[in-house]
C-alpha cells in the first residue's frame, strides 16, 4: 500500500499527512439529503488505514452532525487521527448569519466540539474567518488560553489577510493557514502565501478543483438547480470561456494518463513542501485516485503550460472568496 508524505504544521509543530481529508461533504451543509453515514465512516477508516490522518471539519458542518460522525469514526482510533476544527460561523436553517468570535462564544464552542467528537483535546483549532468586530488579540488569545487548559494542541487561522496572519502569529505561533487555492484561484500568491512561507506556517489548501470547474466534467450551461449558478464564473459566457481553459487541462491529463482532478490536486501539491491539498471526500472509491494524484510530477514545460493557461485573472468571474 502506498504511503503518504508528511508535512509539518508550523516551525515546531506536529507532522501530519500531506494529503488532508475534508469531511464537510459527509454532512448536509446547504440543505439536501445527508450522505450515507456508514459509507462516510468507512471512508474515514480507510483514509486512516492508508496514512491520511488529517481530518478537517467545522463545528457548524451539519449543525454538529459532522463532529458527531467523526467522533464515531475515530472511537478507539484517537491516536491515528489529527483533528482540525473550524469554529465561529453561525448558521440557521442552512443560512449563514455571520460570525461570533467573542471569547465567551469560543469557550462555549470548544466544549460542544469536544463533547461531540468524544475527545479531550482538539489538535488544530481555528476561526473559520475573521470577525472584525472582535480584536484579533482576543480571538487568538482565547484559543491560546485553551492550549494552556489542554483543550487545544495548536492554533490555525482561515481566510485572512497577510497582515492579519502576521499579527496573529505575533500573538501566538500559528501552525496552519486554511485557504482556498487552485489553478483557478491564485490571488493569494501575491502576499498571503509568501507571508505563510516566511513565518513557517503550513498551508491547508481547499477547493483544489474550484467548485468542480477543474474536474473536466462540467458542460455549459449548468442545470438550473445547480448551486454554482450563484457564482459568476459559472454563468453564461464566463463559463463557456472558462471551460475553454479547462480543455487545456483535460488535454494534458489525457497525455499523462490521469484525470483533470488529479492534475489539479497535483499542481497544488507541487507549490511547496509546506502546502497540503485538502480534498473533500465522502466515498471510499475516491481515495485511491486522490492518493495517486500526490505522486504525479510535472516536467518544466508542463508546469509552464499550466501556469500560463491559468495565470492570475485568467478565469473569469467571482471566486469562493466573493460569495
mmCIF file of C-alpha atoms in Angstrom:
data_model
loop_
_atom_site.group_PDB
_atom_site.id
_atom_site.type_symbol
_atom_site.label_atom_id
_atom_site.label_comp_id
_atom_site.label_asym_id
_atom_site.label_seq_id
_atom_site.Cartn_x
_atom_site.Cartn_y
_atom_site.Cartn_z
ATOM 1 C CA UNK A 1 0.000 0.000 0.000
ATOM 2 C CA UNK A 2 1.327 3.425 -0.979
ATOM 3 C CA UNK A 3 2.365 5.739 1.812
ATOM 4 C CA UNK A 4 1.548 9.425 2.099
ATOM 5 C CA UNK A 5 4.261 12.021 2.584
ATOM 6 C CA UNK A 6 4.239 14.162 5.715
ATOM 7 C CA UNK A 7 4.040 17.895 6.256
ATOM 8 C CA UNK A 8 4.966 19.839 9.380
ATOM 9 C CA UNK A 9 2.425 22.237 10.814
ATOM 10 C CA UNK A 10 4.329 25.321 11.930
ATOM 11 C CA UNK A 11 8.019 25.652 12.661
ATOM 12 C CA UNK A 12 7.985 23.200 15.555
ATOM 13 C CA UNK A 13 4.576 21.638 15.077
ATOM 14 C CA UNK A 14 3.371 18.079 14.543
ATOM 15 C CA UNK A 15 3.842 16.039 11.375
ATOM 16 C CA UNK A 16 0.647 15.119 9.532
ATOM 17 C CA UNK A 17 -0.225 13.622 6.160
ATOM 18 C CA UNK A 18 0.438 15.923 3.201
ATOM 19 C CA UNK A 19 -2.990 14.987 1.822
ATOM 20 C CA UNK A 20 -5.856 16.056 4.069
ATOM 21 C CA UNK A 21 -9.353 14.588 4.218
ATOM 22 C CA UNK A 22 -12.076 17.237 4.157
ATOM 23 C CA UNK A 23 -15.142 15.833 5.886
ATOM 24 C CA UNK A 24 -17.628 18.606 5.044
ATOM 25 C CA UNK A 25 -19.386 16.644 2.304
ATOM 26 C CA UNK A 26 -20.222 13.917 4.806
ATOM 27 C CA UNK A 27 -22.884 16.230 6.252
ATOM 28 C CA UNK A 28 -25.656 18.370 4.837
ATOM 29 C CA UNK A 29 -24.458 21.985 4.896
ATOM 30 C CA UNK A 30 -26.592 23.876 2.392
ATOM 31 C CA UNK A 31 -29.651 21.653 2.645
ATOM 32 C CA UNK A 32 -30.409 18.404 0.883
ATOM 33 C CA UNK A 33 -30.012 14.806 1.943
ATOM 34 C CA UNK A 34 -27.271 13.737 4.334
ATOM 35 C CA UNK A 35 -24.757 11.348 2.729
ATOM 36 C CA UNK A 36 -24.756 7.716 3.823
ATOM 37 C CA UNK A 37 -23.244 7.630 7.305
ATOM 38 C CA UNK A 38 -21.933 4.084 7.018
ATOM 39 C CA UNK A 39 -20.009 4.934 3.842
ATOM 40 C CA UNK A 40 -18.705 8.182 5.349
ATOM 41 C CA UNK A 41 -17.346 6.388 8.411
ATOM 42 C CA UNK A 42 -15.856 3.675 6.206
ATOM 43 C CA UNK A 43 -14.152 6.409 4.158
ATOM 44 C CA UNK A 44 -12.572 7.876 7.289
ATOM 45 C CA UNK A 45 -11.441 4.426 8.427
ATOM 46 C CA UNK A 46 -9.835 3.627 5.071
ATOM 47 C CA UNK A 47 -8.171 7.046 4.949
ATOM 48 C CA UNK A 48 -6.643 6.400 8.370
ATOM 49 C CA UNK A 49 -5.577 2.920 7.261
ATOM 50 C CA UNK A 50 -3.811 4.475 4.270
ATOM 51 C CA UNK A 51 -1.995 7.040 6.410
ATOM 52 C CA UNK A 52 -4.226 10.063 5.765
ATOM 53 C CA UNK A 53 -4.595 11.260 9.338
ATOM 54 C CA UNK A 54 -5.536 14.941 8.862
ATOM 55 C CA UNK A 55 -9.324 15.133 9.288
ATOM 56 C CA UNK A 56 -10.835 18.564 8.706
ATOM 57 C CA UNK A 57 -14.238 19.655 9.989
ATOM 58 C CA UNK A 58 -16.163 22.619 11.324
ATOM 59 C CA UNK A 59 -18.449 22.765 14.328
ATOM 60 C CA UNK A 60 -21.114 24.262 12.039
ATOM 61 C CA UNK A 61 -20.973 21.491 9.434
ATOM 62 C CA UNK A 62 -24.424 19.987 9.595
ATOM 63 C CA UNK A 63 -25.079 21.813 12.891
ATOM 64 C CA UNK A 64 -22.695 19.465 14.707
ATOM 65 C CA UNK A 65 -23.512 16.362 12.647
ATOM 66 C CA UNK A 66 -20.019 16.274 11.134
ATOM 67 C CA UNK A 67 -18.267 16.264 14.504
ATOM 68 C CA UNK A 68 -20.585 13.540 15.802
ATOM 69 C CA UNK A 69 -19.803 11.481 12.699
ATOM 70 C CA UNK A 70 -16.048 11.900 13.109
ATOM 71 C CA UNK A 71 -16.391 11.066 16.798
ATOM 72 C CA UNK A 72 -17.958 7.731 15.874
ATOM 73 C CA UNK A 73 -15.308 7.064 13.240
ATOM 74 C CA UNK A 74 -12.308 7.683 15.490
ATOM 75 C CA UNK A 75 -13.653 5.872 18.531
ATOM 76 C CA UNK A 76 -10.876 3.508 19.542
ATOM 77 C CA UNK A 77 -8.539 5.123 16.989
ATOM 78 C CA UNK A 78 -7.883 8.532 18.524
ATOM 79 C CA UNK A 79 -4.109 8.229 18.161
ATOM 80 C CA UNK A 80 -4.466 7.584 14.420
ATOM 81 C CA UNK A 81 -6.279 10.859 13.726
ATOM 82 C CA UNK A 82 -5.287 14.529 13.726
ATOM 83 C CA UNK A 83 -8.461 16.575 14.177
ATOM 84 C CA UNK A 84 -8.752 20.073 12.688
ATOM 85 C CA UNK A 85 -11.845 22.068 13.675
ATOM 86 C CA UNK A 86 -13.055 25.444 12.415
ATOM 87 C CA UNK A 87 -15.384 27.482 14.586
ATOM 88 C CA UNK A 88 -17.219 30.788 14.704
ATOM 89 C CA UNK A 89 -19.672 30.620 11.794
ATOM 90 C CA UNK A 90 -23.331 30.964 12.730
ATOM 91 C CA UNK A 91 -25.989 29.203 10.661
ATOM 92 C CA UNK A 92 -29.762 28.938 10.940
ATOM 93 C CA UNK A 93 -31.862 26.676 8.719
ATOM 94 C CA UNK A 94 -28.924 26.325 6.361
ATOM 95 C CA UNK A 95 -28.452 30.088 6.043
ATOM 96 C CA UNK A 96 -25.212 31.797 7.053
ATOM 97 C CA UNK A 97 -25.922 34.562 9.567
ATOM 98 C CA UNK A 98 -22.403 35.775 10.322
ATOM 99 C CA UNK A 99 -19.576 35.200 12.768
ATOM 100 C CA UNK A 100 -19.315 35.096 16.548
ATOM 101 C CA UNK A 101 -15.725 35.129 17.774
ATOM 102 C CA UNK A 102 -16.235 36.687 21.175
ATOM 103 C CA UNK A 103 -14.100 34.968 23.825
ATOM 104 C CA UNK A 104 -17.210 33.791 25.687
ATOM 105 C CA UNK A 105 -18.540 32.230 22.471
ATOM 106 C CA UNK A 106 -15.232 30.492 21.697
ATOM 107 C CA UNK A 107 -15.168 28.972 25.175
ATOM 108 C CA UNK A 108 -18.691 27.716 24.558
ATOM 109 C CA UNK A 109 -17.930 26.321 21.089
ATOM 110 C CA UNK A 110 -14.887 24.330 22.226
ATOM 111 C CA UNK A 111 -16.769 22.396 24.868
ATOM 112 C CA UNK A 112 -19.550 21.397 22.489
ATOM 113 C CA UNK A 113 -16.962 20.274 19.922
ATOM 114 C CA UNK A 114 -15.024 18.185 22.423
ATOM 115 C CA UNK A 115 -18.226 16.503 23.555
ATOM 116 C CA UNK A 116 -19.445 15.745 20.037
ATOM 117 C CA UNK A 117 -16.032 14.437 18.974
ATOM 118 C CA UNK A 118 -15.657 12.418 22.166
ATOM 119 C CA UNK A 119 -12.092 13.622 22.744
ATOM 120 C CA UNK A 120 -10.203 15.668 25.328
ATOM 121 C CA UNK A 121 -8.073 17.799 23.005
ATOM 122 C CA UNK A 122 -8.581 19.238 19.505
ATOM 123 C CA UNK A 123 -5.328 19.067 17.541
ATOM 124 C CA UNK A 124 -5.839 22.202 15.409
ATOM 125 C CA UNK A 125 -8.452 24.822 16.312
ATOM 126 C CA UNK A 126 -9.133 27.816 14.134
ATOM 127 C CA UNK A 127 -11.639 30.598 13.489
ATOM 128 C CA UNK A 128 -13.281 29.922 10.125
ATOM 129 C CA UNK A 129 -12.656 33.540 9.143
ATOM 130 C CA UNK A 130 -12.115 36.839 10.910
ATOM 131 C CA UNK A 131 -14.789 38.866 12.702
ATOM 132 C CA UNK A 132 -13.712 42.491 12.527
ATOM 133 C CA UNK A 133 -15.942 43.368 15.463
ATOM 134 C CA UNK A 134 -13.668 41.391 17.795
ATOM 135 C CA UNK A 135 -9.963 42.310 18.251
ATOM 136 C CA UNK A 136 -7.611 39.692 16.850
ATOM 137 C CA UNK A 137 -5.811 39.688 20.202
ATOM 138 C CA UNK A 138 -8.988 38.487 21.893
ATOM 139 C CA UNK A 139 -9.631 35.737 19.323
ATOM 140 C CA UNK A 140 -6.144 34.259 19.198
ATOM 141 C CA UNK A 141 -5.544 34.969 22.881
ATOM 142 C CA UNK A 142 -8.628 32.972 23.850
ATOM 143 C CA UNK A 143 -7.509 29.955 21.810
ATOM 144 C CA UNK A 144 -4.049 30.294 23.355
ATOM 145 C CA UNK A 145 -5.720 30.083 26.768
ATOM 146 C CA UNK A 146 -7.433 26.877 25.635
ATOM 147 C CA UNK A 147 -3.991 25.447 24.858
ATOM 148 C CA UNK A 148 -2.971 26.141 28.451
ATOM 149 C CA UNK A 149 -6.122 24.340 29.597
ATOM 150 C CA UNK A 150 -5.227 21.307 27.495
ATOM 151 C CA UNK A 151 -8.287 21.600 25.251
ATOM 152 C CA UNK A 152 -6.359 22.637 22.121
ATOM 153 C CA UNK A 153 -2.993 21.499 20.805
ATOM 154 C CA UNK A 154 -2.185 24.038 18.044
ATOM 155 C CA UNK A 155 -3.768 27.177 16.561
ATOM 156 C CA UNK A 156 -4.776 27.704 12.955
ATOM 157 C CA UNK A 157 -6.421 30.507 11.018
ATOM 158 C CA UNK A 158 -8.563 30.556 7.889
ATOM 159 C CA UNK A 159 -9.403 33.020 5.129
ATOM 160 C CA UNK A 160 -7.466 36.016 6.432
ATOM 161 C CA UNK A 161 -5.126 38.647 5.012
ATOM 162 C CA UNK A 162 -1.327 38.587 5.115
ATOM 163 C CA UNK A 163 -1.316 41.426 7.658
ATOM 164 C CA UNK A 164 -3.764 39.547 9.880
ATOM 165 C CA UNK A 165 -1.642 36.417 9.591
ATOM 166 C CA UNK A 166 1.452 38.264 10.737
ATOM 167 C CA UNK A 167 -0.440 39.865 13.607
ATOM 168 C CA UNK A 168 -1.950 36.556 14.709
ATOM 169 C CA UNK A 169 1.469 34.893 14.661
ATOM 170 C CA UNK A 170 2.866 37.637 16.892
ATOM 171 C CA UNK A 171 0.141 36.950 19.446
ATOM 172 C CA UNK A 172 0.749 33.189 19.420
ATOM 173 C CA UNK A 173 2.604 30.915 16.960
ATOM 174 C CA UNK A 174 0.214 29.874 14.184
ATOM 175 C CA UNK A 175 0.617 26.331 12.866
ATOM 176 C CA UNK A 176 -1.594 26.357 9.782
ATOM 177 C CA UNK A 177 -3.444 28.632 7.386
ATOM 178 C CA UNK A 178 -6.533 27.143 5.741
ATOM 179 C CA UNK A 179 -7.363 28.891 2.476
ATOM 180 C CA UNK A 180 -8.850 28.169 -0.943
ATOM 181 C CA UNK A 181 -6.156 27.616 -3.564
ATOM 182 C CA UNK A 182 -6.240 26.158 -7.049
ATOM 183 C CA UNK A 183 -5.140 26.748 -10.618
ATOM 184 C CA UNK A 184 -8.266 28.877 -10.964
ATOM 185 C CA UNK A 185 -7.771 30.852 -7.743
ATOM 186 C CA UNK A 186 -4.208 32.086 -7.379
ATOM 187 C CA UNK A 187 -4.684 35.556 -5.903
ATOM 188 C CA UNK A 188 -3.106 34.537 -2.611
ATOM 189 C CA UNK A 189 0.243 34.016 -4.354
ATOM 190 C CA UNK A 190 0.887 37.771 -4.236
ATOM 191 C CA UNK A 191 1.139 38.240 -0.479
ATOM 192 C CA UNK A 192 -0.595 35.620 1.675
ATOM 193 C CA UNK A 193 1.383 32.575 0.509
ATOM 194 C CA UNK A 194 4.746 34.371 0.803
ATOM 195 C CA UNK A 195 3.812 35.516 4.310
ATOM 196 C CA UNK A 196 2.931 31.980 5.381
ATOM 197 C CA UNK A 197 6.169 30.603 3.973
ATOM 198 C CA UNK A 198 8.234 33.328 5.651
ATOM 199 C CA UNK A 199 6.604 32.598 9.006
ATOM 200 C CA UNK A 200 6.954 28.823 8.664
ATOM 201 C CA UNK A 201 3.184 28.312 8.631
ATOM 202 C CA UNK A 202 1.735 25.335 6.750
ATOM 203 C CA UNK A 203 -0.970 25.994 4.172
ATOM 204 C CA UNK A 204 -4.046 23.767 4.148
ATOM 205 C CA UNK A 205 -5.408 24.381 0.649
ATOM 206 C CA UNK A 206 -9.045 23.572 -0.016
ATOM 207 C CA UNK A 207 -11.197 23.925 -3.184
ATOM 208 C CA UNK A 208 -8.424 22.442 -5.346
ATOM 209 C CA UNK A 209 -10.866 21.933 -8.235
ATOM 210 C CA UNK A 210 -12.514 25.372 -7.817
ATOM 211 C CA UNK A 211 -16.015 24.080 -7.057
ATOM 212 C CA UNK A 212 -15.641 21.413 -9.727
ATOM 213 C CA UNK A 213 -14.610 23.771 -12.535
ATOM 214 C CA UNK A 214 -11.300 21.936 -12.986
ATOM 215 C CA UNK A 215 -12.717 18.402 -12.965
ATOM 216 C CA UNK A 216 -13.323 18.463 -16.718
ATOM 217 C CA UNK A 217 -16.810 17.110 -16.107
ATOM 218 C CA UNK A 218 -18.822 20.332 -16.478
ATOM 219 C CA UNK A 219 -20.757 21.465 -19.521
ATOM 220 C CA UNK A 220 -22.391 24.815 -20.197
ATOM 221 C CA UNK A 221 -24.969 25.741 -19.127
ATOM 222 C CA UNK A 222 -25.274 24.142 -15.709
ATOM 223 C CA UNK A 223 -28.620 22.680 -14.622
ATOM 224 C CA UNK A 224 -30.900 25.348 -13.181
ATOM 225 C CA UNK A 225 -30.852 23.798 -9.714
ATOM 226 C CA UNK A 226 -27.028 23.702 -9.526
ATOM 227 C CA UNK A 227 -25.848 25.862 -6.595
ATOM 228 C CA UNK A 228 -22.880 27.049 -8.642
ATOM 229 C CA UNK A 229 -25.170 29.187 -10.762
ATOM 230 C CA UNK A 230 -24.887 31.734 -7.932
ATOM 231 C CA UNK A 231 -21.189 32.238 -8.743
ATOM 232 C CA UNK A 232 -20.414 34.483 -11.700
ATOM 233 C CA UNK A 233 -17.654 32.211 -13.035
ATOM 234 C CA UNK A 234 -20.301 29.565 -13.747
ATOM 235 C CA UNK A 235 -22.692 31.921 -15.538
ATOM 236 C CA UNK A 236 -23.246 32.482 -19.267
ATOM 237 C CA UNK A 237 -20.258 33.459 -21.362
ATOM 238 C CA UNK A 238 -17.965 33.296 -18.333
ATOM 239 C CA UNK A 239 -18.480 29.561 -18.019
ATOM 240 C CA UNK A 240 -18.012 28.969 -21.755
ATOM 241 C CA UNK A 241 -14.743 30.927 -21.690
ATOM 242 C CA UNK A 242 -13.521 29.200 -18.524
ATOM 243 C CA UNK A 243 -14.253 25.736 -19.889
ATOM 244 C CA UNK A 244 -12.037 26.535 -22.876
ATOM 245 C CA UNK A 245 -9.191 26.943 -20.379
ATOM 246 C CA UNK A 246 -10.139 23.674 -18.743
ATOM 247 C CA UNK A 247 -9.885 21.937 -22.125
ATOM 248 C CA UNK A 248 -6.116 22.509 -21.974
ATOM 249 C CA UNK A 249 -6.042 20.842 -18.549
ATOM 250 C CA UNK A 250 -8.026 17.921 -19.971
ATOM 251 C CA UNK A 251 -5.588 17.535 -22.852
ATOM 252 C CA UNK A 252 -2.610 17.463 -20.506
ATOM 253 C CA UNK A 253 -4.348 14.979 -18.217
ATOM 254 C CA UNK A 254 -5.080 12.723 -21.172
ATOM 255 C CA UNK A 255 -1.438 12.806 -22.264
ATOM 256 C CA UNK A 256 -0.303 11.882 -18.745
ATOM 257 C CA UNK A 257 -2.866 9.119 -18.302
ATOM 258 C CA UNK A 258 -4.673 10.728 -15.382
ATOM 259 C CA UNK A 259 -7.762 12.839 -14.730
ATOM 260 C CA UNK A 260 -8.041 16.649 -14.667
ATOM 261 C CA UNK A 261 -8.964 16.403 -10.986
ATOM 262 C CA UNK A 262 -5.746 14.543 -10.259
ATOM 263 C CA UNK A 263 -3.746 17.167 -12.127
ATOM 264 C CA UNK A 264 -5.458 19.966 -10.203
ATOM 265 C CA UNK A 265 -4.571 18.319 -6.880
ATOM 266 C CA UNK A 266 -1.035 17.538 -8.020
ATOM 267 C CA UNK A 267 -0.460 21.150 -9.083
ATOM 268 C CA UNK A 268 -1.408 22.370 -5.591
ATOM 269 C CA UNK A 269 0.865 19.755 -4.030
ATOM 270 C CA UNK A 270 3.762 20.936 -6.183
ATOM 271 C CA UNK A 271 3.536 24.544 -4.995
ATOM 272 C CA UNK A 272 5.583 23.856 -1.883
ATOM 273 C CA UNK A 273 6.560 21.370 0.801
ATOM 274 C CA UNK A 274 4.543 23.460 3.254
ATOM 275 C CA UNK A 275 1.288 23.164 1.240
ATOM 276 C CA UNK A 276 -1.288 20.422 1.849
ATOM 277 C CA UNK A 277 -4.110 19.730 -0.615
ATOM 278 C CA UNK A 278 -7.297 19.307 1.422
ATOM 279 C CA UNK A 279 -9.685 17.140 -0.591
ATOM 280 C CA UNK A 280 -13.310 16.605 0.377
ATOM 281 C CA UNK A 281 -14.432 13.006 0.082
ATOM 282 C CA UNK A 282 -17.380 11.010 1.339
ATOM 283 C CA UNK A 283 -16.814 7.775 -0.598
ATOM 284 C CA UNK A 284 -14.004 5.236 -0.331
ATOM 285 C CA UNK A 285 -13.862 4.898 -4.098
ATOM 286 C CA UNK A 286 -12.234 8.332 -4.377
ATOM 287 C CA UNK A 287 -9.338 7.611 -2.041
ATOM 288 C CA UNK A 288 -7.065 5.672 -4.435
ATOM 289 C CA UNK A 289 -7.390 8.274 -7.189
ATOM 290 C CA UNK A 290 -6.675 11.175 -4.866
ATOM 291 C CA UNK A 291 -3.695 9.396 -3.353
ATOM 292 C CA UNK A 292 -2.333 8.697 -6.837
ATOM 293 C CA UNK A 293 -2.528 12.436 -7.543
ATOM 294 C CA UNK A 294 0.070 13.015 -4.832
ATOM 295 C CA UNK A 295 2.600 11.014 -6.869
ATOM 296 C CA UNK A 296 2.136 12.942 -10.121
ATOM 297 C CA UNK A 297 5.109 15.018 -11.243
ATOM 298 C CA UNK A 298 5.398 17.659 -13.942
ATOM 299 C CA UNK A 299 8.062 18.490 -16.457
ATOM 300 C CA UNK A 300 9.105 22.165 -16.558
ATOM 301 C CA UNK A 301 7.236 22.500 -19.852
ATOM 302 C CA UNK A 302 4.035 21.072 -18.389
ATOM 303 C CA UNK A 303 4.229 23.366 -15.388
ATOM 304 C CA UNK A 304 4.847 26.364 -17.646
ATOM 305 C CA UNK A 305 1.797 25.459 -19.718
ATOM 306 C CA UNK A 306 -0.432 25.245 -16.655
ATOM 307 C CA UNK A 307 0.894 28.429 -15.106
ATOM 308 C CA UNK A 308 0.451 30.346 -18.358
ATOM 309 C CA UNK A 309 -3.021 28.978 -19.052
ATOM 310 C CA UNK A 310 -4.217 29.612 -15.512
ATOM 311 C CA UNK A 311 -2.350 32.801 -14.709
ATOM 312 C CA UNK A 312 -3.840 35.096 -12.071
ATOM 313 C CA UNK A 313 -7.026 36.544 -13.545
ATOM 314 C CA UNK A 314 -7.247 34.025 -16.390
ATOM 315 C CA UNK A 315 -10.504 32.615 -15.053
ATOM 316 C CA UNK A 316 -13.427 34.973 -15.481
ATOM 317 C CA UNK A 317 -15.910 35.543 -12.698
ATOM 318 C CA UNK A 318 -16.061 35.521 -8.926
ATOM 319 C CA UNK A 319 -14.274 33.071 -6.671
ATOM 320 C CA UNK A 320 -15.309 31.391 -3.444
ATOM 321 C CA UNK A 321 -13.972 34.463 -1.641
ATOM 322 C CA UNK A 322 -16.639 36.580 -3.320
ATOM 323 C CA UNK A 323 -19.647 34.504 -2.426
#
